[in-house]
JSON list of C-alpha atoms in Angstrom, two decimals:
[
{"chain": "A", "resi": 80, "resn": "MET", "atom": "CA", "xyz": [61.34, 12.74, 36.76]},
{"chain": "A", "resi": 81, "resn": "THR", "atom": "CA", "xyz": [60.96, 16.51, 36.46]},
{"chain": "A", "resi": 82, "resn": "GLU", "atom": "CA", "xyz": [59.79, 18.20, 33.29]},
{"chain": "A", "resi": 83, "resn": "THR", "atom": "CA", "xyz": [61.87, 21.14, 32.12]},
{"chain": "A", "resi": 84, "resn": "THR", "atom": "CA", "xyz": [60.24, 24.37, 31.03]},
{"chain": "A", "resi": 85, "resn": "PRO", "atom": "CA", "xyz": [60.85, 24.96, 27.35]},
{"chain": "A", "resi": 86, "resn": "ASN", "atom": "CA", "xyz": [62.75, 27.99, 26.12]},
{"chain": "A", "resi": 87, "resn": "PHE", "atom": "CA", "xyz": [60.58, 29.50, 23.37]},
{"chain": "A", "resi": 88, "resn": "VAL", "atom": "CA", "xyz": [62.46, 30.71, 20.30]},
{"chain": "A", "resi": 89, "resn": "ASN", "atom": "CA", "xyz": [60.88, 33.08, 17.76]},
{"chain": "A", "resi": 90, "resn": "LEU", "atom": "CA", "xyz": [60.90, 31.59, 14.25]},
{"chain": "A", "resi": 91, "resn": "GLY", "atom": "CA", "xyz": [59.28, 34.58, 12.58]},
{"chain": "A", "resi": 92, "resn": "GLN", "atom": "CA", "xyz": [55.87, 34.99, 11.01]},
{"chain": "A", "resi": 93, "resn": "ALA", "atom": "CA", "xyz": [53.56, 32.00, 10.91]},
{"chain": "A", "resi": 94, "resn": "THR", "atom": "CA", "xyz": [52.83, 32.80, 7.26]},
{"chain": "A", "resi": 95, "resn": "GLN", "atom": "CA", "xyz": [56.26, 31.31, 6.44]},
{"chain": "A", "resi": 96, "resn": "VAL", "atom": "CA", "xyz": [54.61, 27.90, 6.80]},
{"chain": "A", "resi": 97, "resn": "PRO", "atom": "CA", "xyz": [51.43, 27.98, 4.68]},
{"chain": "A", "resi": 98, "resn": "GLU", "atom": "CA", "xyz": [48.62, 25.54, 5.41]},
{"chain": "A", "resi": 99, "resn": "ASN", "atom": "CA", "xyz": [49.46, 21.89, 4.62]},
{"chain": "A", "resi": 100, "resn": "THR", "atom": "CA", "xyz": [53.18, 22.52, 4.11]},
{"chain": "A", "resi": 101, "resn": "THR", "atom": "CA", "xyz": [56.37, 22.12, 6.12]},
{"chain": "A", "resi": 102, "resn": "LYS", "atom": "CA", "xyz": [59.47, 24.23, 6.65]},
{"chain": "A", "resi": 103, "resn": "VAL", "atom": "CA", "xyz": [62.78, 23.40, 8.32]},
{"chain": "A", "resi": 104, "resn": "PHE", "atom": "CA", "xyz": [64.40, 25.86, 10.72]},
{"chain": "A", "resi": 105, "resn": "PRO", "atom": "CA", "xyz": [68.02, 25.58, 11.95]},
{"chain": "A", "resi": 106, "resn": "LEU", "atom": "CA", "xyz": [68.04, 26.09, 15.73]},
{"chain": "A", "resi": 107, "resn": "ASN", "atom": "CA", "xyz": [70.89, 25.73, 18.20]},
{"chain": "A", "resi": 108, "resn": "GLY", "atom": "CA", "xyz": [72.85, 23.36, 15.97]},
{"chain": "A", "resi": 109, "resn": "LYS", "atom": "CA", "xyz": [69.88, 21.17, 15.07]},
{"chain": "A", "resi": 110, "resn": "ARG", "atom": "CA", "xyz": [67.12, 21.26, 12.48]},
{"chain": "A", "resi": 111, "resn": "VAL", "atom": "CA", "xyz": [63.46, 21.49, 13.49]},
{"chain": "A", "resi": 112, "resn": "LEU", "atom": "CA", "xyz": [60.65, 20.68, 11.07]},
{"chain": "A", "resi": 113, "resn": "VAL", "atom": "CA", "xyz": [57.53, 22.82, 11.49]},
{"chain": "A", "resi": 114, "resn": "ALA", "atom": "CA", "xyz": [54.35, 21.58, 9.83]},
{"chain": "A", "resi": 115, "resn": "ASN", "atom": "CA", "xyz": [51.08, 23.41, 9.33]},
{"chain": "A", "resi": 116, "resn": "VAL", "atom": "CA", "xyz": [48.28, 20.84, 9.09]},
{"chain": "A", "resi": 117, "resn": "ASP", "atom": "CA", "xyz": [44.95, 22.52, 8.38]},
{"chain": "A", "resi": 118, "resn": "GLY", "atom": "CA", "xyz": [45.98, 25.55, 10.44]},
{"chain": "A", "resi": 119, "resn": "VAL", "atom": "CA", "xyz": [47.44, 23.57, 13.38]},
{"chain": "A", "resi": 120, "resn": "PHE", "atom": "CA", "xyz": [51.22, 23.79, 13.82]},
{"chain": "A", "resi": 121, "resn": "TYR", "atom": "CA", "xyz": [53.51, 20.96, 14.92]},
{"chain": "A", "resi": 122, "resn": "ALA", "atom": "CA", "xyz": [57.28, 20.82, 15.45]},
{"chain": "A", "resi": 123, "resn": "ILE", "atom": "CA", "xyz": [59.54, 17.75, 15.39]},
{"chain": "A", "resi": 124, "resn": "ASP", "atom": "CA", "xyz": [63.21, 16.95, 14.81]},
{"chain": "A", "resi": 125, "resn": "ASP", "atom": "CA", "xyz": [64.07, 17.03, 11.11]},
{"chain": "A", "resi": 126, "resn": "ARG", "atom": "CA", "xyz": [65.76, 13.66, 11.41]},
{"chain": "A", "resi": 127, "resn": "CYS", "atom": "CA", "xyz": [64.50, 10.18, 10.65]},
{"chain": "A", "resi": 128, "resn": "THR", "atom": "CA", "xyz": [65.39, 7.82, 13.48]},
{"chain": "A", "resi": 129, "resn": "HIS", "atom": "CA", "xyz": [66.17, 5.07, 10.97]},
{"chain": "A", "resi": 130, "resn": "ASP", "atom": "CA", "xyz": [69.10, 6.73, 9.18]},
{"chain": "A", "resi": 131, "resn": "ASN", "atom": "CA", "xyz": [69.00, 10.46, 10.03]},
{"chain": "A", "resi": 132, "resn": "GLY", "atom": "CA", "xyz": [67.24, 11.28, 6.75]},
{"chain": "A", "resi": 133, "resn": "PRO", "atom": "CA", "xyz": [65.85, 14.82, 6.33]},
{"chain": "A", "resi": 134, "resn": "LEU", "atom": "CA", "xyz": [62.13, 14.60, 7.09]},
{"chain": "A", "resi": 135, "resn": "GLY", "atom": "CA", "xyz": [61.67, 18.11, 5.74]},
{"chain": "A", "resi": 136, "resn": "GLU", "atom": "CA", "xyz": [62.31, 16.73, 2.26]},
{"chain": "A", "resi": 137, "resn": "GLY", "atom": "CA", "xyz": [59.58, 14.13, 2.73]},
{"chain": "A", "resi": 138, "resn": "GLU", "atom": "CA", "xyz": [55.89, 14.18, 1.93]},
{"chain": "A", "resi": 139, "resn": "LEU", "atom": "CA", "xyz": [53.30, 15.60, 4.32]},
{"chain": "A", "resi": 140, "resn": "CYS", "atom": "CA", "xyz": [50.37, 13.17, 4.56]},
{"chain": "A", "resi": 141, "resn": "GLY", "atom": "CA", "xyz": [47.76, 14.68, 6.88]},
{"chain": "A", "resi": 142, "resn": "SER", "atom": "CA", "xyz": [49.28, 14.67, 10.36]},
{"chain": "A", "resi": 143, "resn": "GLU", "atom": "CA", "xyz": [52.13, 12.39, 9.24]},
{"chain": "A", "resi": 144, "resn": "VAL", "atom": "CA", "xyz": [55.41, 12.99, 7.47]},
{"chain": "A", "resi": 145, "resn": "GLU", "atom": "CA", "xyz": [57.13, 10.37, 5.33]},
{"chain": "A", "resi": 146, "resn": "CYS", "atom": "CA", "xyz": [60.90, 10.10, 5.17]},
{"chain": "A", "resi": 147, "resn": "PRO", "atom": "CA", "xyz": [62.08, 10.52, 1.56]},
{"chain": "A", "resi": 148, "resn": "ARG", "atom": "CA", "xyz": [64.80, 7.88, 1.89]},
{"chain": "A", "resi": 149, "resn": "HIS", "atom": "CA", "xyz": [63.04, 4.66, 2.92]},
{"chain": "A", "resi": 150, "resn": "GLY", "atom": "CA", "xyz": [59.39, 5.57, 3.54]},
{"chain": "A", "resi": 151, "resn": "ALA", "atom": "CA", "xyz": [59.27, 5.54, 7.33]},
{"chain": "A", "resi": 152, "resn": "ARG", "atom": "CA", "xyz": [56.35, 7.64, 8.61]},
{"chain": "A", "resi": 153, "resn": "PHE", "atom": "CA", "xyz": [56.09, 9.69, 11.78]},
{"chain": "A", "resi": 154, "resn": "ASP", "atom": "CA", "xyz": [53.07, 11.14, 13.58]},
{"chain": "A", "resi": 155, "resn": "LEU", "atom": "CA", "xyz": [53.60, 14.91, 13.83]},
{"chain": "A", "resi": 156, "resn": "ARG", "atom": "CA", "xyz": [51.44, 15.07, 16.97]},
{"chain": "A", "resi": 157, "resn": "THR", "atom": "CA", "xyz": [53.37, 12.51, 19.00]},
{"chain": "A", "resi": 158, "resn": "GLY", "atom": "CA", "xyz": [56.63, 11.87, 17.13]},
{"chain": "A", "resi": 159, "resn": "LYS", "atom": "CA", "xyz": [55.84, 8.15, 17.09]},
{"chain": "A", "resi": 160, "resn": "ALA", "atom": "CA", "xyz": [57.28, 6.04, 14.27]},
{"chain": "A", "resi": 161, "resn": "LEU", "atom": "CA", "xyz": [54.32, 4.56, 12.41]},
{"chain": "A", "resi": 162, "resn": "CYS", "atom": "CA", "xyz": [56.01, 2.08, 10.09]},
{"chain": "A", "resi": 163, "resn": "LEU", "atom": "CA", "xyz": [59.30, 0.39, 9.35]},
{"chain": "A", "resi": 164, "resn": "PRO", "atom": "CA", "xyz": [62.13, 0.82, 8.83]},
{"chain": "A", "resi": 165, "resn": "ALA", "atom": "CA", "xyz": [62.01, 3.37, 11.70]},
{"chain": "A", "resi": 166, "resn": "VAL", "atom": "CA", "xyz": [61.08, 2.09, 15.14]},
{"chain": "A", "resi": 167, "resn": "GLY", "atom": "CA", "xyz": [62.14, 5.00, 17.37]},
{"chain": "A", "resi": 168, "resn": "ALA", "atom": "CA", "xyz": [60.14, 8.19, 17.83]},
{"chain": "A", "resi": 169, "resn": "VAL", "atom": "CA", "xyz": [61.40, 11.65, 16.91]},
{"chain": "A", "resi": 170, "resn": "SER", "atom": "CA", "xyz": [61.37, 14.45, 19.46]},
{"chain": "A", "resi": 171, "resn": "THR", "atom": "CA", "xyz": [58.39, 16.80, 19.38]},
{"chain": "A", "resi": 172, "resn": "TYR", "atom": "CA", "xyz": [58.33, 20.42, 20.53]},
{"chain": "A", "resi": 173, "resn": "LYS", "atom": "CA", "xyz": [55.63, 22.79, 21.69]},
{"chain": "A", "resi": 174, "resn": "ILE", "atom": "CA", "xyz": [54.51, 25.50, 19.28]},
{"chain": "A", "resi": 175, "resn": "ASP", "atom": "CA", "xyz": [52.99, 28.80, 20.29]},
{"chain": "A", "resi": 176, "resn": "ILE", "atom": "CA", "xyz": [51.66, 31.59, 18.08]},
{"chain": "A", "resi": 177, "resn": "ARG", "atom": "CA", "xyz": [51.98, 35.11, 19.47]},
{"chain": "A", "resi": 178, "resn": "GLU", "atom": "CA", "xyz": [50.79, 38.10, 17.47]},
{"chain": "A", "resi": 179, "resn": "GLY", "atom": "CA", "xyz": [51.25, 36.16, 14.22]},
{"chain": "A", "resi": 180, "resn": "ASP", "atom": "CA", "xyz": [54.74, 34.88, 15.05]},
{"chain": "A", "resi": 181, "resn": "LEU", "atom": "CA", "xyz": [55.67, 31.22, 15.53]},
{"chain": "A", "resi": 182, "resn": "TYR", "atom": "CA", "xyz": [57.56, 30.21, 18.67]},
{"chain": "A", "resi": 183, "resn": "VAL", "atom": "CA", "xyz": [59.00, 26.76, 19.21]},
{"chain": "A", "resi": 184, "resn": "GLY", "atom": "CA", "xyz": [59.66, 25.51, 22.73]},
{"chain": "A", "resi": 185, "resn": "LEU", "atom": "CA", "xyz": [63.04, 23.84, 23.01]},
{"chain": "A", "resi": 186, "resn": "PRO", "atom": "CA", "xyz": [64.28, 22.18, 26.21]},
{"chain": "A", "resi": 187, "resn": "GLU", "atom": "CA", "xyz": [66.93, 24.22, 28.00]},
{"chain": "A", "resi": 188, "resn": "ASN", "atom": "CA", "xyz": [69.62, 21.65, 27.17]},
{"chain": "A", "resi": 189, "resn": "VAL", "atom": "CA", "xyz": [69.04, 21.90, 23.39]}
]
């Protein structure tokens, strides 16, 4: 299996996502949730794998986000579902900060 090189997309200034908050960005027909946890940025799909709920409307709990619909939690670092009702992981994306701007790395096919 070959790993594809991500295509980095500029999201704008990192200050858009203050420490210990999240923000959703529409990108290429999908929604990506960016979280700032104690100054470290993470990016995942803004979609609960249980029922496609908007994770960006959920609560940030350290390095986890909780779906507002049924309480499923996801690890922002790995995308792994941490509790029911979700069992599948969400996709995660690389984040890079360049000269104060946030860049998210999306696979070429996204």
